[in-house]
mmCIF file of C-alpha atoms and ligand atoms in Angstrom:
data_model
loop_
_atom_site.group_PDB
_atom_site.id
_atom_site.type_symbol
_atom_site.label_atom_id
_atom_site.label_comp_id
_atom_site.label_asym_id
_atom_site.label_seq_id
_atom_site.Cartn_x
_atom_site.Cartn_y
_atom_site.Cartn_z
ATOM 1 C CA MET A 1 -11.197 -4.894 -22.257
ATOM 2 C CA THR A 2 -10.146 -6.328 -25.605
ATOM 3 C CA LYS A 3 -8.193 -4.121 -27.990
ATOM 4 C CA VAL A 4 -8.446 -5.996 -31.277
ATOM 5 C CA PRO A 5 -11.209 -5.630 -33.866
ATOM 6 C CA THR A 6 -14.145 -7.681 -32.629
ATOM 7 C CA SER A 7 -14.720 -8.729 -36.237
ATOM 8 C CA ASP A 8 -11.388 -10.624 -36.342
ATOM 9 C CA TRP A 9 -12.195 -13.930 -34.651
ATOM 10 C CA SER A 10 -8.662 -15.231 -34.492
ATOM 11 C CA LEU A 11 -7.279 -12.086 -32.811
ATOM 12 C CA LEU A 12 -10.295 -11.760 -30.562
ATOM 13 C CA TYR A 13 -10.260 -15.374 -29.390
ATOM 14 C CA HIS A 14 -6.527 -15.283 -28.705
ATOM 15 C CA GLN A 15 -6.733 -12.040 -26.731
ATOM 16 C CA VAL A 16 -9.689 -13.136 -24.637
ATOM 17 C CA ARG A 17 -7.992 -16.455 -23.871
ATOM 18 C CA GLU A 18 -4.814 -14.620 -22.846
ATOM 19 C CA VAL A 19 -6.469 -12.145 -20.498
ATOM 20 C CA ILE A 20 -8.521 -14.898 -18.868
ATOM 21 C CA SER A 21 -5.462 -17.081 -18.412
ATOM 22 C CA HIS A 22 -3.800 -14.136 -16.645
ATOM 23 C CA GLY A 23 -6.663 -13.711 -14.229
ATOM 24 C CA ALA A 24 -9.357 -11.555 -15.857
ATOM 25 C CA ASP A 25 -12.717 -12.523 -14.331
ATOM 26 C CA ILE A 26 -14.871 -10.487 -16.717
ATOM 27 C CA VAL A 27 -14.117 -9.499 -20.323
ATOM 28 C CA ARG A 28 -15.524 -6.430 -22.053
ATOM 29 C CA VAL A 29 -15.643 -6.307 -25.816
ATOM 30 C CA ALA A 30 -16.333 -3.324 -28.051
ATOM 31 C CA VAL A 31 -19.354 -3.881 -30.272
ATOM 32 C CA LYS A 32 -19.130 -1.214 -32.916
ATOM 33 C CA PHE A 33 -20.618 -2.757 -36.030
ATOM 34 C CA PRO A 34 -23.506 -5.172 -36.668
ATOM 35 C CA SER A 35 -20.935 -7.607 -38.087
ATOM 36 C CA ASP A 36 -19.275 -7.779 -34.601
ATOM 37 C CA VAL A 37 -22.266 -9.584 -33.167
ATOM 38 C CA GLU A 38 -21.473 -12.912 -34.825
ATOM 39 C CA ASN A 39 -18.138 -13.133 -32.986
ATOM 40 C CA LEU A 40 -19.773 -11.971 -29.782
ATOM 41 C CA THR A 41 -22.084 -14.972 -30.016
ATOM 42 C CA ARG A 42 -19.106 -17.291 -30.557
ATOM 43 C CA LEU A 43 -17.279 -15.726 -27.622
ATOM 44 C CA VAL A 44 -20.188 -16.267 -25.248
ATOM 45 C CA LYS A 45 -20.321 -19.933 -26.251
ATOM 46 C CA GLU A 46 -16.561 -20.396 -26.039
ATOM 47 C CA PHE A 47 -15.864 -18.903 -22.591
ATOM 48 C CA PRO A 48 -17.727 -19.433 -19.311
ATOM 49 C CA GLN A 49 -16.544 -16.054 -17.980
ATOM 50 C CA PRO A 50 -19.034 -13.160 -18.252
ATOM 51 C CA ILE A 51 -18.697 -11.281 -21.532
ATOM 52 C CA ILE A 52 -19.778 -7.640 -21.501
ATOM 53 C CA ALA A 53 -20.676 -5.759 -24.676
ATOM 54 C CA ASP A 54 -19.483 -2.162 -24.790
ATOM 55 C CA ILE A 55 -22.045 -0.129 -26.699
ATOM 56 C CA HIS A 56 -22.055 3.487 -27.829
ATOM 57 C CA PHE A 57 -24.490 5.457 -29.976
ATOM 58 C CA ASN A 58 -26.360 2.542 -31.530
ATOM 59 C CA HIS A 59 -29.003 0.973 -29.298
ATOM 60 C CA LYS A 60 -29.696 -1.665 -31.955
ATOM 61 C CA LEU A 61 -26.257 -3.091 -31.235
ATOM 62 C CA ALA A 62 -27.198 -3.375 -27.550
ATOM 63 C CA ILE A 63 -30.283 -5.331 -28.566
ATOM 64 C CA GLU A 64 -28.295 -7.690 -30.778
ATOM 65 C CA ALA A 65 -25.635 -8.153 -28.079
ATOM 66 C CA ILE A 66 -28.295 -9.129 -25.541
ATOM 67 C CA LYS A 67 -29.692 -11.660 -28.005
ATOM 68 C CA ALA A 68 -26.141 -12.990 -28.439
ATOM 69 C CA GLY A 69 -26.179 -13.968 -24.752
ATOM 70 C CA VAL A 70 -23.816 -11.490 -23.114
ATOM 71 C CA ALA A 71 -23.888 -11.220 -19.318
ATOM 72 C CA GLY A 72 -24.011 -7.439 -19.408
ATOM 73 C CA ILE A 73 -23.937 -4.376 -21.579
ATOM 74 C CA ARG A 74 -22.238 -1.078 -20.980
ATOM 75 C CA LEU A 75 -24.313 1.911 -22.035
ATOM 76 C CA ASN A 76 -22.974 5.434 -22.157
ATOM 77 C CA PRO A 77 -25.521 8.013 -20.957
ATOM 78 C CA GLY A 78 -23.651 10.554 -23.071
ATOM 79 C CA ASN A 79 -24.699 8.901 -26.313
ATOM 80 C CA ILE A 80 -27.696 6.591 -25.695
ATOM 81 C CA SER A 81 -30.246 8.625 -23.790
ATOM 82 C CA ASP A 82 -33.432 8.530 -25.827
ATOM 83 C CA GLU A 83 -36.043 6.894 -23.595
ATOM 84 C CA SER A 84 -37.836 5.082 -26.382
ATOM 85 C CA ARG A 85 -34.527 3.417 -27.260
ATOM 86 C CA ILE A 86 -33.925 2.474 -23.646
ATOM 87 C CA ASP A 87 -37.442 0.976 -23.630
ATOM 88 C CA GLU A 88 -36.553 -1.140 -26.635
ATOM 89 C CA ILE A 89 -33.381 -2.363 -24.932
ATOM 90 C CA LEU A 90 -35.192 -3.224 -21.693
ATOM 91 C CA LYS A 91 -37.890 -5.146 -23.542
ATOM 92 C CA VAL A 92 -35.216 -7.387 -25.082
ATOM 93 C CA VAL A 93 -33.535 -7.772 -21.675
ATOM 94 C CA ARG A 94 -36.831 -9.038 -20.213
ATOM 95 C CA ASP A 95 -37.462 -11.349 -23.144
ATOM 96 C CA TYR A 96 -33.959 -12.823 -23.445
ATOM 97 C CA ASN A 97 -32.030 -12.406 -20.192
ATOM 98 C CA PRO A 98 -33.737 -10.860 -17.127
ATOM 99 C CA ASP A 99 -30.479 -11.326 -15.170
ATOM 100 C CA LEU A 100 -28.500 -9.132 -17.531
ATOM 101 C CA VAL A 101 -26.614 -6.259 -15.920
ATOM 102 C CA ILE A 102 -26.511 -2.796 -17.418
ATOM 103 C CA ARG A 103 -23.451 -0.809 -16.606
ATOM 104 C CA VAL A 104 -24.088 2.909 -16.655
ATOM 105 C CA GLY A 105 -20.688 3.959 -17.895
ATOM 106 C CA MET A 106 -20.007 7.660 -17.448
ATOM 107 C CA ASN A 107 -16.779 8.940 -18.935
ATOM 108 C CA SER A 108 -15.298 12.427 -18.739
ATOM 109 C CA GLY A 109 -14.851 12.306 -22.517
ATOM 110 C CA SER A 110 -18.564 11.937 -23.235
ATOM 111 C CA ILE A 111 -20.495 13.979 -20.688
ATOM 112 C CA PRO A 112 -24.080 14.890 -21.732
ATOM 113 C CA ASP A 113 -24.177 18.418 -23.167
ATOM 114 C CA ASP A 114 -26.234 19.991 -20.385
ATOM 115 C CA LEU A 115 -23.722 18.883 -17.712
ATOM 116 C CA ARG A 116 -20.613 20.199 -19.391
ATOM 117 C CA ASN A 117 -20.468 23.435 -17.404
ATOM 118 C CA LYS A 118 -20.404 21.600 -14.058
ATOM 119 C CA ASP A 119 -17.477 20.425 -12.003
ATOM 120 C CA MET A 120 -16.455 17.192 -13.741
ATOM 121 C CA SER A 121 -16.856 14.906 -10.737
ATOM 122 C CA GLU A 122 -20.324 16.350 -10.135
ATOM 123 C CA ALA A 123 -21.213 15.995 -13.824
ATOM 124 C CA LEU A 124 -20.196 12.332 -13.792
ATOM 125 C CA VAL A 125 -22.329 11.650 -10.727
ATOM 126 C CA GLN A 126 -25.353 13.597 -11.937
ATOM 127 C CA GLY A 127 -25.210 11.989 -15.358
ATOM 128 C CA ALA A 128 -25.155 8.528 -13.794
ATOM 129 C CA LEU A 129 -27.934 9.270 -11.298
ATOM 130 C CA ARG A 130 -30.144 10.676 -14.013
ATOM 131 C CA TYR A 131 -29.705 7.546 -16.128
ATOM 132 C CA ILE A 132 -30.267 5.306 -13.127
ATOM 133 C CA SER A 133 -33.542 7.036 -12.351
ATOM 134 C CA ILE A 134 -34.690 6.472 -15.955
ATOM 135 C CA LEU A 135 -33.901 2.751 -15.600
ATOM 136 C CA GLU A 136 -35.511 2.539 -12.156
ATOM 137 C CA ASP A 137 -38.672 4.260 -13.421
ATOM 138 C CA LYS A 138 -38.866 1.442 -15.922
ATOM 139 C CA ASN A 139 -38.478 -1.114 -13.120
ATOM 140 C CA PHE A 140 -34.941 -2.073 -14.001
ATOM 141 C CA PHE A 141 -32.520 -2.321 -11.085
ATOM 142 C CA ASN A 142 -29.775 -4.684 -12.271
ATOM 143 C CA ILE A 143 -27.365 -1.821 -12.543
ATOM 144 C CA LYS A 144 -23.711 -1.165 -11.976
ATOM 145 C CA VAL A 145 -21.987 2.153 -12.484
ATOM 146 C CA SER A 146 -18.639 3.464 -13.604
ATOM 147 C CA LEU A 147 -17.459 7.051 -13.292
ATOM 148 C CA LYS A 148 -14.175 7.443 -15.095
ATOM 149 C CA SER A 149 -11.946 10.407 -15.743
ATOM 150 C CA SER A 150 -8.385 10.737 -16.974
ATOM 151 C CA ASP A 151 -7.791 12.841 -13.856
ATOM 152 C CA VAL A 152 -7.133 10.757 -10.752
ATOM 153 C CA ALA A 153 -8.553 13.236 -8.240
ATOM 154 C CA THR A 154 -11.730 13.684 -10.309
ATOM 155 C CA THR A 155 -12.198 9.935 -10.528
ATOM 156 C CA ILE A 156 -11.796 9.604 -6.764
ATOM 157 C CA ARG A 157 -14.126 12.509 -5.970
ATOM 158 C CA ALA A 158 -16.807 11.287 -8.373
ATOM 159 C CA ASN A 159 -16.822 7.770 -6.924
ATOM 160 C CA GLU A 160 -16.856 9.072 -3.343
ATOM 161 C CA ARG A 161 -19.765 11.399 -4.115
ATOM 162 C CA PHE A 162 -21.663 8.656 -5.827
ATOM 163 C CA ARG A 163 -21.116 6.212 -2.968
ATOM 164 C CA ASN A 164 -22.594 8.751 -0.565
ATOM 165 C CA LEU A 165 -25.735 8.878 -2.678
ATOM 166 C CA SER A 166 -26.260 5.349 -3.986
ATOM 167 C CA ASP A 167 -25.528 1.703 -3.170
ATOM 168 C CA TYR A 168 -25.276 0.422 -6.732
ATOM 169 C CA PRO A 169 -22.054 -1.532 -7.387
ATOM 170 C CA LEU A 170 -19.191 0.553 -8.713
ATOM 171 C CA HIS A 171 -16.751 -0.476 -11.409
ATOM 172 C CA LEU A 172 -13.521 1.480 -10.893
ATOM 173 C CA GLY A 173 -10.997 2.771 -13.342
ATOM 174 C CA VAL A 174 -8.974 5.793 -14.373
ATOM 175 C CA THR A 175 -9.260 6.309 -18.114
ATOM 176 C CA ALA A 176 -6.844 7.590 -20.779
ATOM 177 C CA THR A 177 -3.907 7.292 -18.433
ATOM 178 C CA GLY A 178 -1.049 8.139 -20.797
ATOM 179 C CA ASP A 179 2.069 6.003 -21.246
ATOM 180 C CA SER A 180 2.287 2.688 -19.453
ATOM 181 C CA LEU A 181 4.230 3.920 -16.444
ATOM 182 C CA SER A 182 1.823 6.843 -15.919
ATOM 183 C CA GLY A 183 -1.051 4.428 -16.356
ATOM 184 C CA VAL A 184 0.251 2.100 -13.681
ATOM 185 C CA ILE A 185 0.768 4.992 -11.275
ATOM 186 C CA LYS A 186 -2.570 6.723 -11.947
ATOM 187 C CA SER A 187 -4.527 3.473 -11.787
ATOM 188 C CA SER A 188 -2.786 2.365 -8.614
ATOM 189 C CA ILE A 189 -3.493 5.659 -6.883
ATOM 190 C CA GLY A 190 -7.077 6.041 -8.095
ATOM 191 C CA ILE A 191 -8.258 2.457 -7.787
ATOM 192 C CA GLY A 192 -6.129 1.772 -4.715
ATOM 193 C CA TYR A 193 -7.393 4.807 -2.822
ATOM 194 C CA LEU A 194 -11.007 3.943 -3.488
ATOM 195 C CA LEU A 195 -10.640 0.240 -2.641
ATOM 196 C CA LEU A 196 -8.829 1.128 0.571
ATOM 197 C CA HIS A 197 -11.814 3.256 1.511
ATOM 198 C CA GLY A 198 -14.207 0.404 0.864
ATOM 199 C CA ILE A 199 -15.452 1.762 -2.463
ATOM 200 C CA GLY A 200 -15.551 -0.394 -5.599
ATOM 201 C CA ASP A 201 -16.700 -3.823 -6.679
ATOM 202 C CA THR A 202 -14.829 -4.486 -9.927
ATOM 203 C CA ILE A 203 -11.806 -2.813 -11.484
ATOM 204 C CA ARG A 204 -10.242 -2.224 -14.858
ATOM 205 C CA VAL A 205 -6.728 -0.863 -15.296
ATOM 206 C CA SER A 206 -6.412 1.157 -18.512
ATOM 207 C CA LEU A 207 -2.941 1.155 -20.029
ATOM 208 C CA ASN A 208 -1.570 2.056 -23.401
ATOM 209 C CA ALA A 209 -0.376 -1.544 -23.590
ATOM 210 C CA ASP A 210 -1.471 -5.133 -24.162
ATOM 211 C CA PRO A 211 -4.562 -5.937 -22.074
ATOM 212 C CA VAL A 212 -2.631 -8.759 -20.429
ATOM 213 C CA GLU A 213 -0.490 -6.046 -18.827
ATOM 214 C CA GLU A 214 -3.670 -4.346 -17.607
ATOM 215 C CA VAL A 215 -4.790 -7.571 -15.970
ATOM 216 C CA LYS A 216 -1.377 -8.097 -14.355
ATOM 217 C CA VAL A 217 -1.380 -4.578 -12.901
ATOM 218 C CA GLY A 218 -4.958 -4.993 -11.710
ATOM 219 C CA ARG A 219 -4.029 -8.236 -9.985
ATOM 220 C CA LYS A 220 -1.067 -6.561 -8.322
ATOM 221 C CA ILE A 221 -3.224 -3.695 -7.079
ATOM 222 C CA LEU A 222 -5.566 -6.227 -5.487
ATOM 223 C CA SER A 223 -2.780 -8.324 -3.953
ATOM 224 C CA SER A 224 -1.031 -5.189 -2.642
ATOM 225 C CA LEU A 225 -4.211 -4.367 -0.739
ATOM 226 C CA GLY A 226 -4.682 -7.900 0.547
ATOM 227 C CA LEU A 227 -7.730 -8.350 -1.678
ATOM 228 C CA GLY A 228 -6.601 -11.487 -3.481
ATOM 229 C CA GLY A 229 -3.464 -13.232 -4.710
ATOM 230 C CA VAL A 230 0.012 -13.093 -3.257
ATOM 231 C CA ASP A 231 1.675 -9.833 -2.308
ATOM 232 C CA LEU A 232 5.377 -10.331 -3.013
ATOM 233 C CA VAL A 233 7.423 -7.816 -1.059
ATOM 234 C CA ALA A 234 11.148 -7.370 -1.501
ATOM 235 C CA CYS A 235 13.475 -4.930 0.152
ATOM 236 C CA PRO A 236 15.143 -2.393 -2.141
ATOM 237 C CA THR A 237 18.550 -3.643 -0.848
ATOM 238 C CA CYS A 238 21.263 -1.304 0.391
ATOM 239 C CA GLY A 239 24.891 -1.362 1.412
ATOM 240 C CA ARG A 240 24.150 -3.916 4.134
ATOM 241 C CA SER A 241 23.119 -6.574 1.636
ATOM 242 C CA LEU A 242 25.785 -9.120 0.716
ATOM 243 C CA VAL A 243 23.714 -10.855 -1.973
ATOM 244 C CA ASP A 244 21.765 -10.057 -5.112
ATOM 245 C CA ILE A 245 18.156 -10.936 -4.326
ATOM 246 C CA LYS A 246 16.829 -9.927 -7.767
ATOM 247 C CA PRO A 247 16.902 -13.474 -9.243
ATOM 248 C CA ILE A 248 14.897 -14.788 -6.281
ATOM 249 C CA VAL A 249 12.350 -11.998 -6.576
ATOM 250 C CA GLN A 250 12.065 -12.537 -10.329
ATOM 251 C CA GLU A 251 11.630 -16.286 -10.063
ATOM 252 C CA LEU A 252 9.076 -16.015 -7.279
ATOM 253 C CA SER A 253 7.208 -13.383 -9.234
ATOM 254 C CA ASN A 254 7.062 -15.698 -12.278
ATOM 255 C CA LEU A 255 5.901 -18.617 -10.152
ATOM 256 C CA ILE A 256 3.200 -16.541 -8.463
ATOM 257 C CA GLU A 257 1.952 -15.459 -11.868
ATOM 258 C CA ASN A 258 2.168 -18.788 -13.667
ATOM 259 C CA ARG A 259 1.738 -21.328 -10.844
ATOM 260 C CA PRO A 260 -0.630 -19.634 -8.398
ATOM 261 C CA ASP A 261 -1.652 -23.112 -7.208
ATOM 262 C CA LEU A 262 1.723 -23.376 -5.434
ATOM 263 C CA PHE A 263 0.804 -20.463 -3.193
ATOM 264 C CA SER A 264 -2.893 -20.867 -2.572
ATOM 265 C CA GLY A 265 -3.768 -19.541 0.868
ATOM 266 C CA ILE A 266 -0.586 -17.435 1.025
ATOM 267 C CA THR A 267 -1.176 -13.696 1.030
ATOM 268 C CA ARG A 268 2.336 -12.329 1.517
ATOM 269 C CA ILE A 269 5.891 -13.458 0.791
ATOM 270 C CA ALA A 270 8.848 -11.296 1.820
ATOM 271 C CA VAL A 271 12.332 -11.490 0.313
ATOM 272 C CA MET A 272 14.836 -9.436 2.306
ATOM 273 C CA GLY A 273 18.462 -8.687 1.569
ATOM 274 C CA CYS A 274 20.116 -8.927 4.980
ATOM 275 C CA GLU A 275 19.925 -10.283 8.494
ATOM 276 C CA VAL A 276 19.675 -6.793 10.050
ATOM 277 C CA ASN A 277 16.207 -5.564 9.113
ATOM 278 C CA GLY A 278 15.258 -8.607 7.045
ATOM 279 C CA PRO A 279 13.992 -10.883 9.822
ATOM 280 C CA GLY A 280 11.478 -8.336 11.082
ATOM 281 C CA GLU A 281 9.805 -7.982 7.692
ATOM 282 C CA ALA A 282 10.067 -11.715 6.956
ATOM 283 C CA ARG A 283 8.273 -12.501 10.205
ATOM 284 C CA GLU A 284 5.345 -10.273 9.225
ATOM 285 C CA ALA A 285 4.708 -12.271 6.058
ATOM 286 C CA ASP A 286 3.204 -15.764 5.671
ATOM 287 C CA LEU A 287 6.549 -16.799 4.244
ATOM 288 C CA GLY A 288 9.802 -14.921 4.224
ATOM 289 C CA VAL A 289 13.509 -15.127 3.777
ATOM 290 C CA ALA A 290 16.281 -12.948 5.176
ATOM 291 C CA CYS A 291 19.403 -13.461 3.107
ATOM 292 C CA GLY A 292 23.047 -13.555 4.142
ATOM 293 C CA ARG A 293 26.096 -14.298 1.978
ATOM 294 C CA GLY A 294 25.334 -17.684 0.399
ATOM 295 C CA TRP A 295 22.393 -18.552 2.630
ATOM 296 C CA GLY A 296 18.863 -17.616 3.575
ATOM 297 C CA LEU A 297 16.937 -17.823 6.817
ATOM 298 C CA ILE A 298 13.423 -19.075 6.030
ATOM 299 C CA PHE A 299 10.449 -17.797 8.018
ATOM 300 C CA ALA A 300 7.006 -19.372 8.084
ATOM 301 C CA LYS A 301 4.076 -17.755 9.836
ATOM 302 C CA GLY A 302 6.305 -15.535 11.928
ATOM 303 C CA ARG A 303 8.905 -18.088 12.974
ATOM 304 C CA ALA A 304 12.443 -18.634 11.727
ATOM 305 C CA ILE A 305 12.444 -22.300 10.869
ATOM 306 C CA ARG A 306 15.393 -23.171 8.679
ATOM 307 C CA ARG A 307 18.669 -21.878 7.317
ATOM 308 C CA VAL A 308 19.197 -22.998 3.725
ATOM 309 C CA ARG A 309 21.744 -22.541 0.960
ATOM 310 C CA PHE A 310 21.057 -19.542 -1.270
ATOM 311 C CA ASP A 311 20.272 -21.847 -4.201
ATOM 312 C CA ASP A 312 17.652 -23.675 -2.150
ATOM 313 C CA ILE A 313 15.651 -20.609 -1.086
ATOM 314 C CA ILE A 314 12.982 -20.930 -3.792
ATOM 315 C CA SER A 315 12.424 -24.664 -3.273
ATOM 316 C CA SER A 316 12.246 -24.115 0.498
ATOM 317 C CA ILE A 317 9.615 -21.409 0.128
ATOM 318 C CA ILE A 318 7.559 -23.657 -2.165
ATOM 319 C CA GLU A 319 7.915 -26.501 0.333
ATOM 320 C CA GLU A 320 6.765 -24.304 3.209
ATOM 321 C CA ALA A 321 3.840 -23.028 1.162
ATOM 322 C CA ALA A 322 2.786 -26.661 0.657
ATOM 323 C CA ARG A 323 3.100 -27.294 4.398
ATOM 324 C CA ILE A 324 0.908 -24.321 5.201
ATOM 325 C CA ARG A 325 -1.619 -25.523 2.628
ATOM 326 C CA GLU A 326 -1.677 -29.019 4.123
ATOM 327 C CA GLU A 327 -2.129 -27.568 7.555
ATOM 328 C CA LYS A 328 -5.063 -25.500 6.322
ATOM 329 C CA ASN A 329 -6.551 -28.584 4.686
ATOM 330 C CA GLY A 330 -6.562 -30.369 8.040
ATOM 331 C CA PHE A 331 -3.392 -32.443 7.781
ATOM 332 C CA VAL A 332 -1.388 -32.520 10.997
ATOM 333 C CA ARG A 333 1.865 -30.697 10.604
ATOM 334 C CA LYS A 334 4.873 -31.785 12.571
ATOM 335 C CA GLY A 335 5.748 -29.007 14.959
ATOM 336 C CA GLN A 336 8.568 -26.799 13.773
ATOM 337 C CA THR A 337 10.941 -25.343 16.271
ATOM 338 C CA GLU A 338 12.041 -21.791 15.827
ATOM 339 C CA ILE A 339 15.775 -21.707 15.271
ATOM 340 C CA ILE A 340 16.478 -18.213 16.534
HETATM 341 S S1 SF4 B 1 16.478 -5.423 4.593
HETATM 342 FE FE1 SF4 B 1 18.642 -5.133 4.893
HETATM 343 S S2 SF4 B 1 19.481 -5.094 2.814
HETATM 344 FE FE2 SF4 B 1 17.306 -4.775 2.607
HETATM 345 S S3 SF4 B 1 17.109 -2.549 2.556
HETATM 346 FE FE3 SF4 B 1 16.780 -3.205 4.684
HETATM 347 S S4 SF4 B 1 18.773 -3.013 5.667
HETATM 348 FE FE4 SF4 B 1 19.125 -2.965 3.427
#
């Protein structure tokens, strides 16, 4: 989600371009004032990625956002609940964009008054279900749901409860997570737990930081779970290691982030600091290296294939990634003999 005033085109354009270039698939933008709509229209024209308008309190802004061509709107049941207003919104959806998605976005900070005395996870679920039934009664089913709390356990419980009761897609996130480190930890636990249990369709990491950092963390959560991108694993090193593997890890991390094309089809790369436990982990990855003093043993798809100079480890991994890619694309690969 963008964090600059939507009314400032230069800031908005730059931020949206940055988050997309770092891997955001969907961008949500706060629409707080009627004057924001002009830039929303420009944004929709400028970027092919879905733009979602985040709306609170003012249903007229939802109507204008739909007319601006957004792919979806987020409505908060805690502050837009009047049925006649929902009718007005749905009429514009049908007239302008019948494919538009409405996200029912429940947040622990804006629970409807009559649910405040309930357990928070239950209140989130009930608030969402009630809103969904209003939309369904009006024959609208293009719905996704988010149930967010600043408490990790509440977020998990709410999403689990909801999944037991409904099949609508779930957008996951832990909200108001605190400082950046806390945010990374809370988001990783909350989102990671749910994804591992097969719950969740889209994610947003909320950090008190630049949204590019949120996208990077989100990408790492997905790659850590084998749900997209490259999972770069590195041993913590210990007294057995005779080399400093940090520069290799750093460079590979930069390449994975900025040149993902080099590693397409690769899901895991392992960089290990010694020849004792290193080979085992390196074998488990698509590509791996177990380092000794001044050299590295390169592994590809479970086999030790080459011993290279320490300075050539990165180029060797890139070369092997290209080989694996070629093989996947149907080119015949010359057989490689395992060297140990
Ligand atoms: S792989 Fe080797 S260097 Fe790394 S932590 Fe394990 S034993 Fe230590």
